[in-house]
Amino acid sequence: MMSALLQQPGYEEERLQTVSKKLPCREVQAGMLLSLMGQPHQYSYPSIFIYGHQSSGKSHVLNVLLKELQLPHATVSCVECVSVALLFEQVLLSFFGCDAASLLPRSPSLSDFVRIYRQQSSQSPAKQTRYIVMEKAELLRDSAANLLPALLRLQELVEDNVTVILLSEIVWDRFRPNTGCFEPLLLHFPDYSKGELQHILAQDRNPSYSDEFYSAYINILLGVFYSVCRDLRELRHLAALNFSKFCEPLAEGKVKETDTHKLWRNIEPHLKKAMQTVYLREVSSLQWEQMQQMEEKENGAVKGLSAHTHVELPYYSKFLLIAAYLASFNPARTDKRFFVKHHGKIKKTNFLKKNEKTSNHLLGPKPFPLDRLLAIFYSVVDSRVAPTASIFSQISSLVTLQLLTQVSHGDQIDAPKYKCAVSMDFICAISRTVNFEIIKYLYDFL
């Protein structure tokens, strides 16, 4: 059945069989994509738009087809290529080598790229269709207005047998430029069904156990997580993380492999606790297992305020909360001391005034404007973060959770003010989960 779905003239049968084995539950999509691509030596359609939710197999299917069938291709991540220069360089480097990429000027335009590509393709014409794969293609909407329309009809511009394949998580109707453009062929990748996830995850079986035993474990895992998580990568991570716990009664000789009910009762509370950290990956798998063992040894006693036990926050929300705490309990003029690298030597005594001899923690949190919160956030976070709508929505979520309090009037839209509403112990527990030493940045503890 699989080989019938992937029969395509111009390709070796053995390679198609290999592709089928590597793409379980995605044979239909692979067959449709192969039909759109056609035979290697023929001209293919100028552009193909593949869309579907995260972890629906888009990149995997395409990469397996291109690599196993040995088709010339350039894979470009729109996340990594922060400028069009990097994008053009990656394409030329993959197809024509370093010498071609070096011909690009320092700030290349689209016409520079087209000119160099046409020169190189005339010197080494394509014997097979060349494929340019654009991952996370929705980011192209934020680039120059002429880039996306040009990529969709690149075959016409460079006069070469080249096809651009765009991979995206959004539909084409929300992707299409307002000015109009060449319409690509559309191919949708649906989410994996529960049965398909069961089939794929069961292939990761531990060789020490039988197929029936591991399938029963995957069935239990999906029974708990399928309603909240259908991401294949995350489910695969959860399956590997919790399997040792599932096997504990078996290793101790308390049950047999066929006693599924007792195995379920043993792992049920463990899986429910694991649901609290789905997608978060705040700690590594080893750290998470060690944390569970420590909690079991303490017989459920909570040591201090554990962020994992009491509240679960996204990664950047934790840094936003840390920034809010620093803004509430540090005087505004000390920000330069803590967050500017070359501020010079500033002693605490230079800052002291009569009304500041009392600890800021005893006086309570002070309100701060949104721009100060974001300035501190971008200073303390350990990676470059764009000021996207996601960051602002996380601030609203912190207010909803009553971890932040909005103190400005509702009519002050341009300059909202907030207060941090968490305790010192709580923020220290949050800081430990992201390896941030907040004490070093608090004015009261200098």
Coordinates of C-alpha atoms in Angstrom, one line a residue:
M1 CA 0.0 0.0 0.0
M2 CA 2.8 2.4 0.9
S3 CA 4.8 1.8 -2.2
A4 CA 1.6 2.3 -4.4
L5 CA 1.1 5.7 -2.9
L6 CA 4.7 6.7 -3.7
Q7 CA 5.0 5.5 -7.3
Q8 CA 6.4 8.2 -9.4
P9 CA 8.2 8.0 -12.8
G10 CA 11.8 9.1 -12.8
Y11 CA 12.6 7.8 -9.3
E12 CA 14.2 4.5 -8.2
E13 CA 11.7 2.1 -6.6
E14 CA 14.2 1.3 -3.8
R15 CA 14.4 5.0 -2.8
L16 CA 10.7 5.3 -2.8
Q17 CA 10.4 2.3 -0.5
T18 CA 12.9 3.9 1.9
V19 CA 10.9 7.1 1.9
S20 CA 7.8 5.2 2.7
K21 CA 9.4 3.5 5.7
K22 CA 10.6 6.9 7.1
L23 CA 7.2 8.6 6.8
P24 CA 4.7 6.6 8.7
C25 CA 1.1 8.0 8.6
R26 CA 2.2 10.6 6.1
E27 CA 2.3 8.5 2.9
V28 CA -0.7 10.4 1.4
Q29 CA 0.8 13.8 1.9
A30 CA 4.2 12.6 0.6
G31 CA 2.5 11.1 -2.5
M32 CA 0.7 14.4 -3.2
L33 CA 3.8 16.4 -2.8
L34 CA 5.8 14.1 -5.1
S35 CA 3.0 14.4 -7.7
L36 CA 3.3 18.2 -7.5
M37 CA 7.1 18.1 -7.8
G38 CA 6.9 15.8 -10.9
Q39 CA 9.9 14.1 -12.5
P40 CA 13.3 15.4 -11.5
H41 CA 14.4 16.5 -15.0
Q42 CA 11.1 18.3 -15.9
Y43 CA 10.2 21.8 -15.0
S44 CA 8.2 21.9 -11.8
Y45 CA 5.5 24.4 -10.7
P46 CA 7.2 27.7 -9.7
S47 CA 6.0 27.7 -6.0
I48 CA 4.3 25.4 -3.5
F49 CA 2.7 26.6 -0.3
I50 CA 2.5 23.9 2.5
Y51 CA 0.6 24.7 5.6
G52 CA -0.5 23.0 8.8
H53 CA -0.1 23.2 12.5
Q54 CA 3.2 22.8 14.4
S55 CA 4.5 19.2 14.4
S56 CA 2.3 18.0 11.6
G57 CA 5.2 16.6 9.6
K58 CA 5.7 19.3 7.0
S59 CA 9.5 19.8 7.4
H60 CA 10.1 16.1 8.1
V61 CA 8.3 14.9 5.0
L62 CA 10.0 17.4 2.7
N63 CA 13.5 16.8 4.1
V64 CA 13.1 13.1 3.7
L65 CA 11.9 13.4 0.1
L66 CA 14.7 15.8 -0.9
K67 CA 17.5 13.9 0.9
E68 CA 16.5 10.3 0.0
L69 CA 15.7 11.1 -3.6
Q70 CA 18.9 13.2 -3.8
L71 CA 17.3 16.3 -5.2
P72 CA 19.3 19.5 -5.2
H73 CA 17.9 21.8 -2.6
A74 CA 18.6 24.8 -0.2
T75 CA 16.8 24.9 3.1
V76 CA 16.5 28.4 4.6
S77 CA 15.1 29.1 8.1
C78 CA 13.4 32.5 8.1
V79 CA 14.1 32.6 11.9
E80 CA 17.9 32.4 11.4
C81 CA 18.1 34.6 8.3
V82 CA 17.5 37.9 10.0
S83 CA 18.3 39.8 6.8
V84 CA 17.7 39.2 3.1
A85 CA 21.5 39.1 2.6
L86 CA 21.7 35.9 4.7
L87 CA 18.8 34.4 2.7
F88 CA 20.5 35.2 -0.6
E89 CA 23.8 33.9 0.6
Q90 CA 22.4 30.6 1.8
V91 CA 20.7 29.9 -1.5
L92 CA 23.7 30.7 -3.6
L93 CA 26.0 28.8 -1.3
S94 CA 23.8 25.7 -1.5
F95 CA 23.5 25.6 -5.3
F96 CA 26.7 27.2 -6.6
G97 CA 29.3 27.2 -3.8
C98 CA 31.3 29.8 -1.9
D99 CA 32.6 31.6 -4.9
A100 CA 29.0 32.5 -6.0
A101 CA 28.0 33.6 -2.5
S102 CA 31.1 35.9 -2.3
L103 CA 29.9 37.8 -5.4
L104 CA 27.0 39.4 -3.3
P105 CA 27.7 43.0 -2.3
R106 CA 27.6 44.0 1.4
S107 CA 23.9 45.0 1.3
P108 CA 22.5 43.1 -1.7
S109 CA 19.2 44.0 -3.3
L110 CA 16.8 41.5 -4.9
S111 CA 18.1 42.5 -8.4
D112 CA 21.7 41.7 -7.3
F113 CA 20.6 38.2 -6.2
V114 CA 18.7 37.6 -9.4
R115 CA 21.6 38.8 -11.6
I116 CA 24.2 36.6 -9.8
Y117 CA 21.8 33.6 -9.8
R118 CA 21.2 33.9 -13.6
Q119 CA 25.0 34.2 -14.2
Q120 CA 25.7 31.1 -12.2
S121 CA 22.8 29.0 -13.6
S122 CA 23.9 29.8 -17.1
Q123 CA 27.4 28.5 -16.3
S124 CA 26.0 25.4 -14.6
P125 CA 22.5 24.7 -15.9
A126 CA 20.2 22.6 -13.7
K127 CA 19.9 19.0 -14.7
Q128 CA 17.2 18.5 -12.1
T129 CA 14.7 20.8 -10.5
R130 CA 16.3 22.9 -7.8
Y131 CA 14.2 23.4 -4.6
I132 CA 14.4 26.3 -2.2
V133 CA 12.6 25.4 1.1
M134 CA 11.6 28.4 3.2
E135 CA 10.8 27.3 6.8
K136 CA 8.7 29.5 9.0
A137 CA 7.7 31.4 5.9
E138 CA 5.2 33.5 7.7
L139 CA 8.1 35.7 8.8
L140 CA 8.5 36.8 5.2
R141 CA 5.4 39.0 5.6
D142 CA 7.6 41.3 7.7
S143 CA 10.4 41.6 5.1
A144 CA 10.6 43.9 2.1
A145 CA 7.3 44.2 0.1
N146 CA 8.9 42.9 -3.1
L147 CA 10.6 39.8 -1.6
L148 CA 7.6 37.4 -1.2
P149 CA 6.1 38.1 -4.7
A150 CA 9.6 37.7 -6.2
L151 CA 10.2 34.3 -4.5
L152 CA 6.8 33.0 -5.7
R153 CA 7.8 33.6 -9.3
L154 CA 11.6 33.2 -9.0
Q155 CA 11.6 30.6 -11.7
E156 CA 10.5 33.2 -14.2
L157 CA 12.9 35.9 -12.9
V158 CA 16.1 33.7 -13.0
E159 CA 15.1 31.6 -16.0
D160 CA 16.0 28.4 -14.2
N161 CA 14.3 25.2 -13.3
V162 CA 13.8 26.2 -9.6
T163 CA 10.8 25.8 -7.3
V164 CA 10.3 27.7 -4.1
I165 CA 8.5 25.7 -1.3
L166 CA 7.1 27.8 1.6
L167 CA 6.3 26.0 4.9
S168 CA 4.0 27.9 7.2
E169 CA 1.6 27.4 10.2
I170 CA -1.0 29.9 8.8
V171 CA -3.3 29.6 5.9
W172 CA -2.6 31.2 2.5
D173 CA -5.6 33.6 2.8
R174 CA -3.8 35.3 5.8
F175 CA -0.5 35.2 4.0
R176 CA -1.4 36.7 0.6
P177 CA 0.0 40.3 0.1
N178 CA -2.6 43.0 -0.3
T179 CA -0.9 44.1 -3.6
G180 CA -1.5 40.6 -5.2
C181 CA 1.1 38.1 -6.3
F182 CA 1.6 34.8 -8.2
E183 CA -0.6 32.1 -6.6
P184 CA 1.3 29.0 -5.5
L185 CA -0.1 25.5 -5.3
L186 CA -1.5 24.8 -1.8
L187 CA -1.0 21.6 0.2
H188 CA -2.5 21.1 3.6
F189 CA -1.0 18.8 6.3
P190 CA -3.7 17.8 8.8
D191 CA -2.9 17.1 12.5
Y192 CA -2.0 13.5 13.4
S193 CA -5.0 11.5 14.7
K194 CA -4.9 9.7 18.0
G195 CA -4.4 6.4 16.1
E196 CA -1.6 7.8 14.0
L197 CA 0.2 9.1 17.1
Q198 CA -0.2 5.7 18.7
H199 CA 1.3 4.0 15.7
I200 CA 4.3 6.5 15.4
L201 CA 5.1 6.6 19.1
A202 CA 4.9 2.8 19.4
Q203 CA 7.8 2.5 17.0
D204 CA 10.1 4.0 19.6
R205 CA 9.8 0.8 21.7
N206 CA 12.5 -0.1 24.2
P207 CA 14.1 -3.3 23.0
S208 CA 14.0 -4.7 26.5
Y209 CA 10.2 -4.9 26.5
S210 CA 7.6 -6.4 24.2
D211 CA 5.5 -4.5 21.6
E212 CA 2.3 -5.1 23.5
F213 CA 3.7 -3.7 26.8
Y214 CA 5.0 -0.5 25.1
S215 CA 1.8 -0.1 23.1
A216 CA -0.2 -0.3 26.4
Y217 CA 2.1 2.4 27.9
I218 CA 1.6 4.7 24.8
N219 CA -2.2 4.1 25.0
I220 CA -2.2 5.2 28.7
L221 CA 0.0 8.2 27.9
L222 CA -2.2 9.4 25.1
G223 CA -5.3 8.9 27.3
V224 CA -3.9 11.5 29.7
F225 CA -2.2 14.0 27.3
Y226 CA -4.1 13.8 24.0
S227 CA -6.7 16.3 25.1
V228 CA -4.1 19.0 25.9
C229 CA -1.2 18.1 23.7
R230 CA -1.1 16.8 20.1
D231 CA 2.5 17.9 19.3
L232 CA 4.4 14.7 18.3
R233 CA 7.7 16.0 19.5
E234 CA 6.3 16.9 22.9
L235 CA 4.5 13.6 23.3
R236 CA 7.7 11.7 22.3
H237 CA 9.6 13.7 25.0
L238 CA 6.9 12.8 27.6
A239 CA 6.9 9.2 26.6
A240 CA 10.7 8.9 27.1
L241 CA 10.6 10.9 30.3
N242 CA 7.9 8.9 32.1
F243 CA 8.7 5.3 30.8
S244 CA 11.1 4.5 33.6
K245 CA 8.4 5.3 36.2
F246 CA 5.9 3.1 34.3
C247 CA 8.4 0.2 34.5
E248 CA 9.2 0.5 38.2
P249 CA 6.7 -2.1 39.5
L250 CA 7.8 -4.4 36.8
A251 CA 11.5 -4.1 37.7
E252 CA 10.6 -4.6 41.4
G253 CA 8.7 -7.8 40.5
K254 CA 5.4 -6.6 41.9
V255 CA 3.4 -7.0 38.7
K256 CA 3.6 -8.7 35.3
E257 CA 3.7 -7.0 31.9
T258 CA 0.0 -8.0 31.3
D259 CA -1.2 -6.4 34.5
T260 CA -2.1 -3.0 32.9
H261 CA -4.5 -1.9 35.6
K262 CA -1.9 -1.9 38.4
L263 CA 0.7 -0.3 36.1
W264 CA -1.8 2.4 35.4
R265 CA -2.6 3.1 39.1
N266 CA 1.1 3.4 39.7
I267 CA 1.8 6.0 37.0
E268 CA -1.4 8.0 37.0
P269 CA -0.4 10.5 39.7
H270 CA 3.0 10.9 38.1
L271 CA 1.4 11.7 34.7
K272 CA -1.0 14.2 36.2
K273 CA 1.9 16.0 37.8
A274 CA 3.8 15.9 34.5
M275 CA 0.8 17.7 32.8
Q276 CA 1.8 20.8 34.7
T277 CA 5.0 21.1 32.7
V278 CA 3.7 20.3 29.2
Y279 CA 5.5 22.5 26.6
L280 CA 7.4 24.5 29.3
R281 CA 10.7 22.6 29.4
E282 CA 11.7 24.8 32.3
V283 CA 14.1 22.1 33.5
S284 CA 15.9 19.2 31.8
S285 CA 14.4 15.7 31.9
L286 CA 17.1 14.7 34.5
Q287 CA 16.4 17.7 36.7
W288 CA 12.7 17.1 36.6
E289 CA 13.1 13.4 37.6
Q290 CA 15.4 14.4 40.5
M291 CA 12.9 17.0 41.6
Q292 CA 10.2 14.4 41.7
Q293 CA 12.4 12.1 43.8
M294 CA 13.1 14.9 46.2
E295 CA 9.4 15.6 46.6
E296 CA 8.7 12.0 47.3
K297 CA 11.4 11.8 49.9
E298 CA 10.0 14.9 51.7
N299 CA 6.6 13.1 51.7
G300 CA 4.9 15.9 49.9
A301 CA 6.3 18.7 52.2
V302 CA 6.8 21.9 50.3
K303 CA 10.2 23.4 50.8
G304 CA 9.8 27.2 50.6
L305 CA 7.6 28.4 47.8
S306 CA 8.2 26.1 44.8
A307 CA 7.3 27.7 41.5
H308 CA 6.8 24.3 40.0
T309 CA 4.3 23.3 42.7
H310 CA 2.3 26.5 43.0
V311 CA 2.4 28.3 39.6
E312 CA 3.4 27.5 36.1
L313 CA 4.5 30.4 34.0
P314 CA 6.0 30.6 30.4
Y315 CA 9.7 31.3 30.2
Y316 CA 9.5 35.0 29.3
S317 CA 6.7 35.6 31.8
K318 CA 9.1 34.7 34.6
F319 CA 11.6 37.3 33.4
L320 CA 8.8 39.8 33.1
L321 CA 7.8 39.1 36.7
I322 CA 11.5 39.4 37.8
A323 CA 11.7 42.8 36.0
A324 CA 8.5 44.0 37.6
Y325 CA 9.8 43.1 41.1
L326 CA 13.1 44.9 40.4
A327 CA 11.2 48.0 39.1
S328 CA 8.9 48.0 42.2
F329 CA 11.6 47.7 44.9
N330 CA 14.6 49.5 43.3
P331 CA 14.7 53.3 43.0
A332 CA 14.4 54.4 39.3
R333 CA 17.8 56.1 39.3
T334 CA 19.6 52.9 40.4
D335 CA 18.7 51.3 37.1
K336 CA 21.8 52.6 35.4
R337 CA 24.0 51.0 38.1
F338 CA 22.4 47.5 37.7
F339 CA 21.6 47.4 34.0
V340 CA 24.1 49.6 32.1
K341 CA 27.5 47.9 31.6
H342 CA 29.8 50.9 31.6
H343 CA 28.3 53.1 34.3
G344 CA 31.5 53.7 36.3
K345 CA 31.8 53.2 40.0
I346 CA 28.8 54.4 41.9
K347 CA 28.7 53.9 45.7
K348 CA 25.4 53.3 47.5
T349 CA 26.1 56.3 49.8
N350 CA 25.9 58.6 46.8
F351 CA 22.2 57.6 46.3
L352 CA 21.1 57.8 49.9
K353 CA 18.7 60.5 51.0
K354 CA 16.9 61.1 54.2
N355 CA 13.7 59.4 53.1
E356 CA 15.5 56.4 51.7
K357 CA 17.2 55.2 54.8
T358 CA 14.2 52.8 55.3
S359 CA 14.3 49.6 53.3
N360 CA 12.3 49.7 50.2
H361 CA 10.9 46.2 51.1
L362 CA 9.5 47.6 54.3
L363 CA 7.9 50.5 52.4
G364 CA 6.3 48.1 49.9
P365 CA 6.2 48.0 46.1
K366 CA 6.1 51.3 44.2
P367 CA 4.4 51.8 40.9
F368 CA 6.4 51.9 37.7
P369 CA 5.6 52.7 34.0
L370 CA 5.4 50.1 31.3
D371 CA 8.5 51.4 29.4
R372 CA 10.7 50.9 32.5
L373 CA 9.4 47.4 33.0
L374 CA 10.3 46.5 29.4
A375 CA 13.7 48.2 29.6
I376 CA 14.6 46.1 32.7
F377 CA 13.2 43.0 31.0
Y378 CA 15.4 43.3 27.9
S379 CA 18.4 43.8 30.2
V380 CA 17.9 40.7 32.3
V381 CA 16.6 38.2 29.8
D382 CA 19.4 36.0 28.5
S383 CA 18.6 36.3 24.8
R384 CA 17.4 38.8 22.3
V385 CA 13.7 39.2 22.3
A386 CA 11.7 41.2 19.8
P387 CA 9.0 43.4 21.3
T388 CA 6.1 41.3 19.9
A389 CA 2.5 41.2 20.9
S390 CA 3.3 37.9 22.7
I391 CA 5.3 39.8 25.3
F392 CA 2.5 42.4 25.9
S393 CA -0.1 39.6 26.2
Q394 CA 2.0 37.9 28.8
I395 CA 2.0 41.2 30.9
S396 CA -1.8 41.1 30.7
S397 CA -1.8 37.5 31.8
L398 CA 0.4 38.4 34.8
V399 CA -2.2 41.1 35.7
T400 CA -5.0 38.5 35.3
L401 CA -3.2 36.1 37.6
Q402 CA -2.9 39.0 40.2
L403 CA 0.9 38.7 40.1
L404 CA 1.0 42.3 38.8
T405 CA -1.4 45.0 39.7
Q406 CA -2.4 47.8 37.3
V407 CA -2.5 51.1 39.3
S408 CA -3.0 53.7 36.6
H409 CA -6.4 55.0 35.6
G410 CA -8.2 53.3 32.7
D411 CA -8.1 56.4 30.6
Q412 CA -4.2 56.4 30.7
I413 CA -3.8 54.2 27.7
D414 CA -0.4 55.5 26.6
A415 CA 1.4 55.2 29.9
P416 CA 0.0 52.3 32.1
K417 CA 1.6 51.8 35.5
Y418 CA 1.9 48.6 37.5
K419 CA 3.0 47.2 40.8
C420 CA 4.5 43.8 41.6
A421 CA 2.3 41.8 43.9
V422 CA 4.5 38.9 44.8
S423 CA 6.6 38.2 47.9
M424 CA 10.4 38.0 48.2
D425 CA 10.3 34.2 48.7
F426 CA 8.1 33.8 45.7
I427 CA 10.3 35.8 43.3
C428 CA 13.4 34.0 44.6
A429 CA 11.8 30.7 43.8
I430 CA 10.9 31.9 40.3
S431 CA 14.4 33.3 39.8
R432 CA 16.0 29.9 40.6
T433 CA 14.0 28.2 37.9
V434 CA 15.7 30.4 35.3
N435 CA 19.1 30.6 37.0
F436 CA 18.9 34.3 37.7
E437 CA 20.4 35.7 41.0
I438 CA 17.9 38.4 41.8
I439 CA 19.6 39.4 45.1
K440 CA 22.5 40.9 43.1
Y441 CA 20.1 43.3 41.4
L442 CA 18.2 44.5 44.5
Y443 CA 19.2 47.9 45.9
D444 CA 18.3 46.9 49.5
F445 CA 20.9 44.1 49.5
L446 CA 23.9 46.0 48.2

